[in-house]
Amino acid sequence: QVQLVESGGGSVQAGGALRLSCAASGHTRGTQSMGWFRQAPGKEREGVAAIAHGSSTIVYADSVKGRFTISQDKTKTTLNLQMNSLKVEDTAMYYCAAVDYALLTATMLTPGKYNYWGQGTQVTVAS
């Protein structure tokens, strides 16, 4: 089992920045990929950014490319998401997720592929 705890959410004006962190504990050695996902009210959960531990492949959703940066520490137990130039449409609950088997690059932003999830942290961007 892997436990994930997110932090760093909050409220910010459009154009501002926030940094989310996710602390992983438990059987983290088996995790193959970790990622950030978000879900706005009335919408489906969507992938934001993800990183594969073995290849260090990083993928971003088109909507956040150039604005968000995903990173992790050397122990691969802390996952970060630096969010710059925030927009109102970035408002959502943000979740950290991990998976303990290898994913194809094309599926790294697919929520259903991940088997461990945090409780989420709210990000609200005001106009």
Short mmCIF file of the N, C-alpha and C atoms (twelve columns), coordinates in Angstrom:
data_MODEL
# 
_entry.id   MODEL 
# 
loop_
_atom_site.group_PDB 
_atom_site.id 
_atom_site.type_symbol 
_atom_site.label_atom_id 
_atom_site.label_alt_id 
_atom_site.label_comp_id 
_atom_site.label_asym_id 
_atom_site.label_seq_id 
_atom_site.Cartn_x 
_atom_site.Cartn_y 
_atom_site.Cartn_z 
_atom_site.pdbx_PDB_model_num 
ATOM 1   N N  . GLN A 1   0.825   -1.189 0.000   1 
ATOM 2   C CA . GLN A 1   0.000   0.000  0.000   1 
ATOM 3   C C  . GLN A 1   0.866   1.249  0.000   1 
ATOM 4   N N  . VAL A 2   0.363   2.261  -0.659  1 
ATOM 5   C CA . VAL A 2   1.037   3.556  -0.708  1 
ATOM 6   C C  . VAL A 2   0.059   4.616  -0.210  1 
ATOM 7   N N  . GLN A 3   0.529   5.463  0.683   1 
ATOM 8   C CA . GLN A 3   -0.292  6.557  1.181   1 
ATOM 9   C C  . GLN A 3   0.221   7.860  0.573   1 
ATOM 10  N N  . LEU A 4   -0.716  8.705  0.158   1 
ATOM 11  C CA . LEU A 4   -0.371  9.970  -0.481  1 
ATOM 12  C C  . LEU A 4   -1.085  11.111 0.240   1 
ATOM 13  N N  . VAL A 5   -0.337  12.163 0.555   1 
ATOM 14  C CA . VAL A 5   -0.917  13.317 1.234   1 
ATOM 15  C C  . VAL A 5   -0.502  14.583 0.500   1 
ATOM 16  N N  . GLU A 6   -1.504  15.309 -0.002  1 
ATOM 17  C CA . GLU A 6   -1.239  16.548 -0.733  1 
ATOM 18  C C  . GLU A 6   -1.237  17.748 0.208   1 
ATOM 19  N N  . SER A 7   -0.525  18.780 -0.204  1 
ATOM 20  C CA . SER A 7   -0.526  20.048 0.530   1 
ATOM 21  C C  . SER A 7   -0.229  21.173 -0.444  1 
ATOM 22  N N  . GLY A 8   -0.513  22.399 -0.007  1 
ATOM 23  C CA . GLY A 8   -0.135  23.556 -0.797  1 
ATOM 24  C C  . GLY A 8   -1.251  24.237 -1.551  1 
ATOM 25  N N  . GLY A 9   -2.453  23.696 -1.484  1 
ATOM 26  C CA . GLY A 9   -3.552  24.341 -2.175  1 
ATOM 27  C C  . GLY A 9   -3.931  25.655 -1.505  1 
ATOM 28  N N  . GLY A 10  -4.833  26.391 -2.138  1 
ATOM 29  C CA . GLY A 10  -5.276  27.648 -1.567  1 
ATOM 30  C C  . GLY A 10  -5.973  28.495 -2.602  1 
ATOM 31  N N  . SER A 11  -6.147  29.756 -2.261  1 
ATOM 32  C CA . SER A 11  -6.810  30.702 -3.152  1 
ATOM 33  C C  . SER A 11  -5.802  31.716 -3.663  1 
ATOM 34  N N  . VAL A 12  -5.923  32.068 -4.922  1 
ATOM 35  C CA . VAL A 12  -4.981  32.986 -5.541  1 
ATOM 36  C C  . VAL A 12  -5.696  33.764 -6.637  1 
ATOM 37  N N  . GLN A 13  -5.195  34.939 -6.941  1 
ATOM 38  C CA . GLN A 13  -5.742  35.721 -8.038  1 
ATOM 39  C C  . GLN A 13  -5.235  35.163 -9.367  1 
ATOM 40  N N  . ALA A 14  -6.006  35.359 -10.405 1 
ATOM 41  C CA . ALA A 14  -5.582  34.954 -11.740 1 
ATOM 42  C C  . ALA A 14  -4.234  35.598 -12.060 1 
ATOM 43  N N  . GLY A 15  -3.364  34.794 -12.654 1 
ATOM 44  C CA . GLY A 15  -2.013  35.250 -12.937 1 
ATOM 45  C C  . GLY A 15  -1.018  34.901 -11.851 1 
ATOM 46  N N  . GLY A 16  -1.522  34.467 -10.707 1 
ATOM 47  C CA . GLY A 16  -0.664  34.129 -9.592  1 
ATOM 48  C C  . GLY A 16  -0.087  32.731 -9.704  1 
ATOM 49  N N  . ALA A 17  0.556   32.286 -8.616  1 
ATOM 50  C CA . ALA A 17  1.229   30.994 -8.614  1 
ATOM 51  C C  . ALA A 17  0.963   30.250 -7.308  1 
ATOM 52  N N  . LEU A 18  0.983   28.946 -7.391  1 
ATOM 53  C CA . LEU A 18  0.897   28.065 -6.224  1 
ATOM 54  C C  . LEU A 18  1.806   26.874 -6.461  1 
ATOM 55  N N  . ARG A 19  2.258   26.283 -5.374  1 
ATOM 56  C CA . ARG A 19  3.077   25.073 -5.462  1 
ATOM 57  C C  . ARG A 19  2.423   23.994 -4.622  1 
ATOM 58  N N  . LEU A 20  2.072   22.895 -5.265  1 
ATOM 59  C CA . LEU A 20  1.498   21.748 -4.575  1 
ATOM 60  C C  . LEU A 20  2.588   20.716 -4.298  1 
ATOM 61  N N  . SER A 21  2.446   20.032 -3.183  1 
ATOM 62  C CA . SER A 21  3.360   18.946 -2.854  1 
ATOM 63  C C  . SER A 21  2.562   17.719 -2.469  1 
ATOM 64  N N  . CYS A 22  3.157   16.567 -2.716  1 
ATOM 65  C CA . CYS A 22  2.535   15.294 -2.363  1 
ATOM 66  C C  . CYS A 22  3.590   14.434 -1.691  1 
ATOM 67  N N  . ALA A 23  3.302   14.030 -0.466  1 
ATOM 68  C CA . ALA A 23  4.217   13.172 0.272   1 
ATOM 69  C C  . ALA A 23  3.731   11.735 0.185   1 
ATOM 70  N N  . ALA A 24  4.599   10.852 -0.290  1 
ATOM 71  C CA . ALA A 24  4.257   9.445  -0.422  1 
ATOM 72  C C  . ALA A 24  4.924   8.640  0.689   1 
ATOM 73  N N  . SER A 25  4.197   7.678  1.221   1 
ATOM 74  C CA . SER A 25  4.746   6.804  2.254   1 
ATOM 75  C C  . SER A 25  4.210   5.397  2.051   1 
ATOM 76  N N  . GLY A 26  4.803   4.454  2.766   1 
ATOM 77  C CA . GLY A 26  4.401   3.060  2.606   1 
ATOM 78  C C  . GLY A 26  5.322   2.361  1.619   1 
ATOM 79  N N  . HIS A 27  4.768   1.511  0.788   1 
ATOM 80  C CA . HIS A 27  5.568   0.729  -0.166  1 
ATOM 81  C C  . HIS A 27  5.830   1.533  -1.439  1 
ATOM 82  N N  . THR A 28  6.594   2.610  -1.282  1 
ATOM 83  C CA . THR A 28  6.823   3.517  -2.394  1 
ATOM 84  C C  . THR A 28  7.821   2.982  -3.408  1 
ATOM 85  N N  . ARG A 29  8.637   2.001  -3.034  1 
ATOM 86  C CA . ARG A 29  9.647   1.479  -3.962  1 
ATOM 87  C C  . ARG A 29  9.019   0.862  -5.195  1 
ATOM 88  N N  . GLY A 30  7.772   0.407  -5.061  1 
ATOM 89  C CA . GLY A 30  7.133   -0.256 -6.190  1 
ATOM 90  C C  . GLY A 30  6.426   0.678  -7.149  1 
ATOM 91  N N  . THR A 31  6.356   1.959  -6.807  1 
ATOM 92  C CA . THR A 31  5.623   2.879  -7.675  1 
ATOM 93  C C  . THR A 31  6.383   3.108  -8.972  1 
ATOM 94  N N  . GLN A 32  5.670   3.098  -10.071 1 
ATOM 95  C CA . GLN A 32  6.253   3.267  -11.399 1 
ATOM 96  C C  . GLN A 32  6.032   4.675  -11.952 1 
ATOM 97  N N  . SER A 33  4.896   5.248  -11.648 1 
ATOM 98  C CA . SER A 33  4.582   6.602  -12.098 1 
ATOM 99  C C  . SER A 33  3.797   7.315  -11.017 1 
ATOM 100 N N  . MET A 34  3.923   8.621  -11.012 1 
ATOM 101 C CA . MET A 34  3.107   9.467  -10.138 1 
ATOM 102 C C  . MET A 34  2.610   10.644 -10.958 1 
ATOM 103 N N  . GLY A 35  1.476   11.158 -10.546 1 
ATOM 104 C CA . GLY A 35  0.925   12.249 -11.323 1 
ATOM 105 C C  . GLY A 35  -0.008  13.126 -10.529 1 
ATOM 106 N N  . TRP A 36  -0.359  14.237 -11.147 1 
ATOM 107 C CA . TRP A 36  -1.338  15.173 -10.598 1 
ATOM 108 C C  . TRP A 36  -2.576  15.163 -11.486 1 
ATOM 109 N N  . PHE A 37  -3.703  15.126 -10.835 1 
ATOM 110 C CA . PHE A 37  -4.982  15.137 -11.522 1 
ATOM 111 C C  . PHE A 37  -5.851  16.211 -10.873 1 
ATOM 112 N N  . ARG A 38  -6.897  16.614 -11.569 1 
ATOM 113 C CA . ARG A 38  -7.790  17.608 -10.983 1 
ATOM 114 C C  . ARG A 38  -9.226  17.329 -11.396 1 
ATOM 115 N N  . GLN A 39  -10.118 17.811 -10.541 1 
ATOM 116 C CA . GLN A 39  -11.538 17.637 -10.830 1 
ATOM 117 C C  . GLN A 39  -12.284 18.889 -10.392 1 
ATOM 118 N N  . ALA A 40  -12.920 19.522 -11.354 1 
ATOM 119 C CA . ALA A 40  -13.733 20.698 -11.075 1 
ATOM 120 C C  . ALA A 40  -15.173 20.239 -10.852 1 
ATOM 121 N N  . PRO A 41  -15.973 21.008 -10.149 1 
ATOM 122 C CA . PRO A 41  -17.362 20.623 -9.902  1 
ATOM 123 C C  . PRO A 41  -18.116 20.351 -11.197 1 
ATOM 124 N N  . GLY A 42  -18.775 19.204 -11.253 1 
ATOM 125 C CA . GLY A 42  -19.554 18.851 -12.426 1 
ATOM 126 C C  . GLY A 42  -18.758 18.335 -13.597 1 
ATOM 127 N N  . LYS A 43  -17.459 18.186 -13.410 1 
ATOM 128 C CA . LYS A 43  -16.610 17.702 -14.502 1 
ATOM 129 C C  . LYS A 43  -15.906 16.409 -14.102 1 
ATOM 130 N N  . GLU A 44  -15.440 15.698 -15.102 1 
ATOM 131 C CA . GLU A 44  -14.700 14.467 -14.835 1 
ATOM 132 C C  . GLU A 44  -13.275 14.797 -14.382 1 
ATOM 133 N N  . ARG A 45  -12.702 13.858 -13.652 1 
ATOM 134 C CA . ARG A 45  -11.324 14.013 -13.241 1 
ATOM 135 C C  . ARG A 45  -10.426 13.947 -14.475 1 
ATOM 136 N N  . GLU A 46  -9.439  14.825 -14.532 1 
ATOM 137 C CA . GLU A 46  -8.547  14.859 -15.689 1 
ATOM 138 C C  . GLU A 46  -7.088  14.893 -15.252 1 
ATOM 139 N N  . GLY A 47  -6.244  14.360 -16.106 1 
ATOM 140 C CA . GLY A 47  -4.822  14.375 -15.820 1 
ATOM 141 C C  . GLY A 47  -4.222  15.737 -16.092 1 
ATOM 142 N N  . VAL A 48  -3.314  16.154 -15.242 1 
ATOM 143 C CA . VAL A 48  -2.642  17.437 -15.376 1 
ATOM 144 C C  . VAL A 48  -1.186  17.236 -15.776 1 
ATOM 145 N N  . ALA A 49  -0.479  16.421 -15.023 1 
ATOM 146 C CA . ALA A 49  0.927   16.151 -15.306 1 
ATOM 147 C C  . ALA A 49  1.315   14.852 -14.627 1 
ATOM 148 N N  . ALA A 50  2.253   14.148 -15.218 1 
ATOM 149 C CA . ALA A 50  2.694   12.884 -14.633 1 
ATOM 150 C C  . ALA A 50  4.147   12.639 -14.989 1 
ATOM 151 N N  . ILE A 51  4.788   11.814 -14.154 1 
ATOM 152 C CA . ILE A 51  6.184   11.474 -14.372 1 
ATOM 153 C C  . ILE A 51  6.387   9.992  -14.148 1 
ATOM 154 N N  . ALA A 52  7.151   9.362  -15.039 1 
ATOM 155 C CA . ALA A 52  7.465   7.943  -14.922 1 
ATOM 156 C C  . ALA A 52  8.811   7.807  -14.226 1 
ATOM 157 N N  . HIS A 53  8.878   6.992  -13.192 1 
ATOM 158 C CA . HIS A 53  10.098  6.889  -12.408 1 
ATOM 159 C C  . HIS A 53  11.250  6.266  -13.185 1 
ATOM 160 N N  . GLY A 54  10.980  5.243  -13.949 1 
ATOM 161 C CA . GLY A 54  12.062  4.540  -14.636 1 
ATOM 162 C C  . GLY A 54  12.709  5.365  -15.737 1 
ATOM 163 N N  . SER A 55  11.899  5.905  -16.631 1 
ATOM 164 C CA . SER A 55  12.403  6.638  -17.790 1 
ATOM 165 C C  . SER A 55  12.486  8.134  -17.558 1 
ATOM 166 N N  . SER A 56  11.903  8.595  -16.443 1 
ATOM 167 C CA . SER A 56  11.803  10.030 -16.161 1 
ATOM 168 C C  . SER A 56  10.995  10.763 -17.227 1 
ATOM 169 N N  . THR A 57  10.171  10.017 -17.951 1 
ATOM 170 C CA . THR A 57  9.276   10.641 -18.922 1 
ATOM 171 C C  . THR A 57  8.275   11.528 -18.198 1 
ATOM 172 N N  . ILE A 58  8.069   12.719 -18.720 1 
ATOM 173 C CA . ILE A 58  7.104   13.664 -18.146 1 
ATOM 174 C C  . ILE A 58  6.085   14.019 -19.215 1 
ATOM 175 N N  . VAL A 59  4.835   14.028 -18.823 1 
ATOM 176 C CA . VAL A 59  3.770   14.432 -19.737 1 
ATOM 177 C C  . VAL A 59  2.912   15.498 -19.067 1 
ATOM 178 N N  . TYR A 60  2.391   16.402 -19.877 1 
ATOM 179 C CA . TYR A 60  1.507   17.463 -19.408 1 
ATOM 180 C C  . TYR A 60  0.249   17.498 -20.258 1 
ATOM 181 N N  . ALA A 61  -0.829  17.880 -19.632 1 
ATOM 182 C CA . ALA A 61  -2.039  18.178 -20.387 1 
ATOM 183 C C  . ALA A 61  -1.788  19.440 -21.203 1 
ATOM 184 N N  . ASP A 62  -2.373  19.505 -22.378 1 
ATOM 185 C CA . ASP A 62  -2.174  20.674 -23.245 1 
ATOM 186 C C  . ASP A 62  -2.563  21.971 -22.542 1 
ATOM 187 N N  . SER A 63  -3.574  21.889 -21.694 1 
ATOM 188 C CA . SER A 63  -4.098  23.092 -21.044 1 
ATOM 189 C C  . SER A 63  -3.126  23.709 -20.039 1 
ATOM 190 N N  . VAL A 64  -2.109  22.961 -19.622 1 
ATOM 191 C CA . VAL A 64  -1.178  23.487 -18.613 1 
ATOM 192 C C  . VAL A 64  0.253   23.587 -19.105 1 
ATOM 193 N N  . LYS A 65  0.508   23.141 -20.323 1 
ATOM 194 C CA . LYS A 65  1.871   23.186 -20.860 1 
ATOM 195 C C  . LYS A 65  2.399   24.609 -20.852 1 
ATOM 196 N N  . GLY A 66  3.635   24.749 -20.391 1 
ATOM 197 C CA . GLY A 66  4.247   26.064 -20.340 1 
ATOM 198 C C  . GLY A 66  3.916   26.847 -19.084 1 
ATOM 199 N N  . ARG A 67  2.952   26.369 -18.302 1 
ATOM 200 C CA . ARG A 67  2.566   27.073 -17.075 1 
ATOM 201 C C  . ARG A 67  2.843   26.228 -15.826 1 
ATOM 202 N N  . PHE A 68  2.671   24.927 -15.929 1 
ATOM 203 C CA . PHE A 68  2.863   24.030 -14.786 1 
ATOM 204 C C  . PHE A 68  4.137   23.220 -14.988 1 
ATOM 205 N N  . THR A 69  4.794   22.910 -13.867 1 
ATOM 206 C CA . THR A 69  5.987   22.074 -13.903 1 
ATOM 207 C C  . THR A 69  5.898   21.016 -12.810 1 
ATOM 208 N N  . ILE A 70  6.031   19.754 -13.218 1 
ATOM 209 C CA . ILE A 70  6.020   18.653 -12.258 1 
ATOM 210 C C  . ILE A 70  7.458   18.267 -11.941 1 
ATOM 211 N N  . SER A 71  7.703   17.912 -10.691 1 
ATOM 212 C CA . SER A 71  9.046   17.489 -10.303 1 
ATOM 213 C C  . SER A 71  8.937   16.558 -9.104  1 
ATOM 214 N N  . GLN A 72  10.018  15.852 -8.844  1 
ATOM 215 C CA . GLN A 72  10.051  14.996 -7.654  1 
ATOM 216 C C  . GLN A 72  11.447  14.983 -7.072  1 
ATOM 217 N N  . ASP A 73  11.542  14.653 -5.792  1 
ATOM 218 C CA . ASP A 73  12.847  14.626 -5.154  1 
ATOM 219 C C  . ASP A 73  13.571  13.332 -5.516  1 
ATOM 220 N N  . LYS A 74  14.840  13.238 -5.106  1 
ATOM 221 C CA . LYS A 74  15.667  12.094 -5.490  1 
ATOM 222 C C  . LYS A 74  15.131  10.786 -4.927  1 
ATOM 223 N N  . THR A 75  14.478  10.851 -3.788  1 
ATOM 224 C CA . THR A 75  13.944  9.622  -3.193  1 
ATOM 225 C C  . THR A 75  12.641  9.192  -3.851  1 
ATOM 226 N N  . LYS A 76  12.093  10.078 -4.698  1 
ATOM 227 C CA . LYS A 76  10.836  9.815  -5.404  1 
ATOM 228 C C  . LYS A 76  9.682   9.599  -4.440  1 
ATOM 229 N N  . THR A 77  9.775   10.260 -3.277  1 
ATOM 230 C CA . THR A 77  8.674   10.171 -2.317  1 
ATOM 231 C C  . THR A 77  7.961   11.501 -2.146  1 
ATOM 232 N N  . THR A 78  8.457   12.535 -2.794  1 
ATOM 233 C CA . THR A 78  7.789   13.828 -2.784  1 
ATOM 234 C C  . THR A 78  7.589   14.285 -4.215  1 
ATOM 235 N N  . LEU A 79  6.358   14.549 -4.547  1 
ATOM 236 C CA . LEU A 79  5.999   14.995 -5.891  1 
ATOM 237 C C  . LEU A 79  5.499   16.429 -5.787  1 
ATOM 238 N N  . ASN A 80  6.005   17.285 -6.653  1 
ATOM 239 C CA . ASN A 80  5.616   18.689 -6.614  1 
ATOM 240 C C  . ASN A 80  4.962   19.121 -7.922  1 
ATOM 241 N N  . LEU A 81  4.161   20.153 -7.824  1 
ATOM 242 C CA . LEU A 81  3.569   20.757 -9.010  1 
ATOM 243 C C  . LEU A 81  3.636   22.270 -8.841  1 
ATOM 244 N N  . GLN A 82  4.503   22.887 -9.608  1 
ATOM 245 C CA . GLN A 82  4.596   24.342 -9.600  1 
ATOM 246 C C  . GLN A 82  3.624   24.875 -10.638 1 
ATOM 247 N N  . MET A 83  2.702   25.703 -10.183 1 
ATOM 248 C CA . MET A 83  1.664   26.216 -11.066 1 
ATOM 249 C C  . MET A 83  1.819   27.728 -11.179 1 
ATOM 250 N N  . ASN A 84  2.149   28.184 -12.358 1 
ATOM 251 C CA . ASN A 84  2.321   29.609 -12.622 1 
ATOM 252 C C  . ASN A 84  1.248   30.102 -13.587 1 
ATOM 253 N N  . SER A 85  1.095   31.402 -13.649 1 
ATOM 254 C CA . SER A 85  0.120   32.017 -14.569 1 
ATOM 255 C C  . SER A 85  -1.234  31.344 -14.451 1 
ATOM 256 N N  . LEU A 86  -1.688  31.193 -13.234 1 
ATOM 257 C CA . LEU A 86  -2.942  30.480 -12.999 1 
ATOM 258 C C  . LEU A 86  -4.128  31.199 -13.616 1 
ATOM 259 N N  . LYS A 87  -5.069  30.401 -14.097 1 
ATOM 260 C CA . LYS A 87  -6.278  30.908 -14.720 1 
ATOM 261 C C  . LYS A 87  -7.491  30.468 -13.898 1 
ATOM 262 N N  . VAL A 88  -8.587  31.182 -14.086 1 
ATOM 263 C CA . VAL A 88  -9.809  30.827 -13.370 1 
ATOM 264 C C  . VAL A 88  -10.186 29.370 -13.645 1 
ATOM 265 N N  . GLU A 89  -9.967  28.943 -14.868 1 
ATOM 266 C CA . GLU A 89  -10.327 27.574 -15.239 1 
ATOM 267 C C  . GLU A 89  -9.431  26.504 -14.625 1 
ATOM 268 N N  . ASP A 90  -8.391  26.899 -13.927 1 
ATOM 269 C CA . ASP A 90  -7.567  25.937 -13.192 1 
ATOM 270 C C  . ASP A 90  -8.177  25.596 -11.833 1 
ATOM 271 N N  . THR A 91  -9.238  26.279 -11.463 1 
ATOM 272 C CA . THR A 91  -9.901  26.016 -10.187 1 
ATOM 273 C C  . THR A 91  -10.431 24.593 -10.151 1 
ATOM 274 N N  . ALA A 92  -10.020 23.837 -9.148  1 
ATOM 275 C CA . ALA A 92  -10.417 22.433 -9.034  1 
ATOM 276 C C  . ALA A 92  -9.832  21.850 -7.755  1 
ATOM 277 N N  . MET A 93  -10.275 20.647 -7.439  1 
ATOM 278 C CA . MET A 93  -9.608  19.844 -6.418  1 
ATOM 279 C C  . MET A 93  -8.476  19.114 -7.126  1 
ATOM 280 N N  . TYR A 94  -7.277  19.233 -6.582  1 
ATOM 281 C CA . TYR A 94  -6.111  18.599 -7.180  1 
ATOM 282 C C  . TYR A 94  -5.720  17.370 -6.375  1 
ATOM 283 N N  . TYR A 95  -5.503  16.264 -7.082  1 
ATOM 284 C CA . TYR A 95  -5.174  15.003 -6.457  1 
ATOM 285 C C  . TYR A 95  -3.813  14.506 -6.935  1 
ATOM 286 N N  . CYS A 96  -3.104  13.919 -6.011  1 
ATOM 287 C CA . CYS A 96  -1.871  13.211 -6.311  1 
ATOM 288 C C  . CYS A 96  -2.210  11.732 -6.464  1 
ATOM 289 N N  . ALA A 97  -1.569  11.068 -7.410  1 
ATOM 290 C CA . ALA A 97  -1.847  9.654  -7.623  1 
ATOM 291 C C  . ALA A 97  -0.560  8.912  -7.955  1 
ATOM 292 N N  . ALA A 98  -0.570  7.622  -7.690  1 
ATOM 293 C CA . ALA A 98  0.578   6.768  -7.982  1 
ATOM 294 C C  . ALA A 98  0.087   5.427  -8.513  1 
ATOM 295 N N  . VAL A 99  0.951   4.773  -9.252  1 
ATOM 296 C CA . VAL A 99  0.611   3.468  -9.805  1 
ATOM 297 C C  . VAL A 99  1.828   2.565  -9.663  1 
ATOM 298 N N  . ASP A 100 1.575   1.287  -9.380  1 
ATOM 299 C CA . ASP A 100 2.687   0.377  -9.122  1 
ATOM 300 C C  . ASP A 100 2.940   -0.599 -10.262 1 
ATOM 301 N N  . TYR A 101 2.532   -0.210 -11.461 1 
ATOM 302 C CA . TYR A 101 2.915   -0.972 -12.649 1 
ATOM 303 C C  . TYR A 101 3.211   0.035  -13.767 1 
ATOM 304 N N  . ALA A 102 3.950   -0.425 -14.778 1 
ATOM 305 C CA . ALA A 102 4.381   0.472  -15.846 1 
ATOM 306 C C  . ALA A 102 3.213   0.880  -16.729 1 
ATOM 307 N N  . LEU A 103 3.212   2.145  -17.108 1 
ATOM 308 C CA . LEU A 103 2.176   2.662  -18.000 1 
ATOM 309 C C  . LEU A 103 2.781   3.057  -19.338 1 
ATOM 310 N N  . LEU A 104 1.994   2.906  -20.377 1 
ATOM 311 C CA . LEU A 104 2.383   3.481  -21.647 1 
ATOM 312 C C  . LEU A 104 2.335   4.996  -21.522 1 
ATOM 313 N N  . THR A 105 3.225   5.669  -22.216 1 
ATOM 314 C CA . THR A 105 3.255   7.123  -22.147 1 
ATOM 315 C C  . THR A 105 1.887   7.715  -22.464 1 
ATOM 316 N N  . ALA A 106 1.213   7.118  -23.423 1 
ATOM 317 C CA . ALA A 106 -0.081  7.637  -23.861 1 
ATOM 318 C C  . ALA A 106 -1.158  7.538  -22.788 1 
ATOM 319 N N  . THR A 107 -0.934  6.740  -21.760 1 
ATOM 320 C CA . THR A 107 -1.954  6.550  -20.714 1 
ATOM 321 C C  . THR A 107 -1.546  7.172  -19.388 1 
ATOM 322 N N  . MET A 108 -0.448  7.879  -19.355 1 
ATOM 323 C CA . MET A 108 0.040   8.410  -18.079 1 
ATOM 324 C C  . MET A 108 -0.891  9.461  -17.486 1 
ATOM 325 N N  . LEU A 109 -1.750  10.068 -18.284 1 
ATOM 326 C CA . LEU A 109 -2.699  11.053 -17.764 1 
ATOM 327 C C  . LEU A 109 -4.121  10.495 -17.663 1 
ATOM 328 N N  . THR A 110 -4.238  9.187  -17.692 1 
ATOM 329 C CA . THR A 110 -5.551  8.536  -17.585 1 
ATOM 330 C C  . THR A 110 -5.814  8.188  -16.121 1 
ATOM 331 N N  . PRO A 111 -6.782  8.828  -15.487 1 
ATOM 332 C CA . PRO A 111 -7.016  8.591  -14.058 1 
ATOM 333 C C  . PRO A 111 -7.242  7.122  -13.693 1 
ATOM 334 N N  . GLY A 112 -7.956  6.406  -14.539 1 
ATOM 335 C CA . GLY A 112 -8.291  5.021  -14.241 1 
ATOM 336 C C  . GLY A 112 -7.102  4.082  -14.174 1 
ATOM 337 N N  . LYS A 113 -5.943  4.525  -14.647 1 
ATOM 338 C CA . LYS A 113 -4.754  3.678  -14.629 1 
ATOM 339 C C  . LYS A 113 -4.039  3.701  -13.285 1 
ATOM 340 N N  . TYR A 114 -4.398  4.639  -12.418 1 
ATOM 341 C CA . TYR A 114 -3.694  4.809  -11.150 1 
ATOM 342 C C  . TYR A 114 -4.432  4.095  -10.035 1 
ATOM 343 N N  . ASN A 115 -3.704  3.463  -9.138  1 
ATOM 344 C CA . ASN A 115 -4.356  2.697  -8.084  1 
ATOM 345 C C  . ASN A 115 -4.166  3.251  -6.675  1 
ATOM 346 N N  . TYR A 116 -3.445  4.352  -6.534  1 
ATOM 347 C CA . TYR A 116 -3.327  4.991  -5.224  1 
ATOM 348 C C  . TYR A 116 -3.637  6.481  -5.392  1 
ATOM 349 N N  . TRP A 117 -4.423  7.001  -4.473  1 
ATOM 350 C CA . TRP A 117 -4.865  8.389  -4.557  1 
ATOM 351 C C  . TRP A 117 -4.784  9.078  -3.211  1 
ATOM 352 N N  . GLY A 118 -4.455  10.366 -3.257  1 
ATOM 353 C CA . GLY A 118 -4.536  11.186 -2.059  1 
ATOM 354 C C  . GLY A 118 -5.943  11.725 -1.887  1 
ATOM 355 N N  . GLN A 119 -6.132  12.495 -0.816  1 
ATOM 356 C CA . GLN A 119 -7.448  13.042 -0.509  1 
ATOM 357 C C  . GLN A 119 -7.744  14.316 -1.280  1 
ATOM 358 N N  . GLY A 120 -6.720  14.935 -1.823  1 
ATOM 359 C CA . GLY A 120 -6.922  16.133 -2.624  1 
ATOM 360 C C  . GLY A 120 -6.668  17.416 -1.863  1 
ATOM 361 N N  . THR A 121 -6.353  18.461 -2.625  1 
ATOM 362 C CA . THR A 121 -6.179  19.796 -2.065  1 
ATOM 363 C C  . THR A 121 -6.835  20.795 -3.020  1 
ATOM 364 N N  . GLN A 122 -7.591  21.723 -2.462  1 
ATOM 365 C CA . GLN A 122 -8.376  22.634 -3.276  1 
ATOM 366 C C  . GLN A 122 -7.526  23.792 -3.786  1 
ATOM 367 N N  . VAL A 123 -7.679  24.085 -5.062  1 
ATOM 368 C CA . VAL A 123 -7.059  25.264 -5.671  1 
ATOM 369 C C  . VAL A 123 -8.176  26.129 -6.232  1 
ATOM 370 N N  . THR A 124 -8.219  27.376 -5.798  1 
ATOM 371 C CA . THR A 124 -9.237  28.306 -6.272  1 
ATOM 372 C C  . THR A 124 -8.551  29.527 -6.856  1 
ATOM 373 N N  . VAL A 125 -8.868  29.825 -8.107  1 
ATOM 374 C CA . VAL A 125 -8.280  30.972 -8.783  1 
ATOM 375 C C  . VAL A 125 -9.387  31.987 -9.045  1 
ATOM 376 N N  . ALA A 126 -9.226  33.165 -8.491  1 
ATOM 377 C CA . ALA A 126 -10.237 34.211 -8.627  1 
ATOM 378 C C  . ALA A 126 -9.861  35.175 -9.745  1 
ATOM 379 N N  . SER A 127 -10.886 35.698 -10.409 1 
ATOM 380 C CA . SER A 127 -10.633 36.638 -11.512 1 
ATOM 381 C C  . SER A 127 -10.360 38.039 -11.002 1 
# 
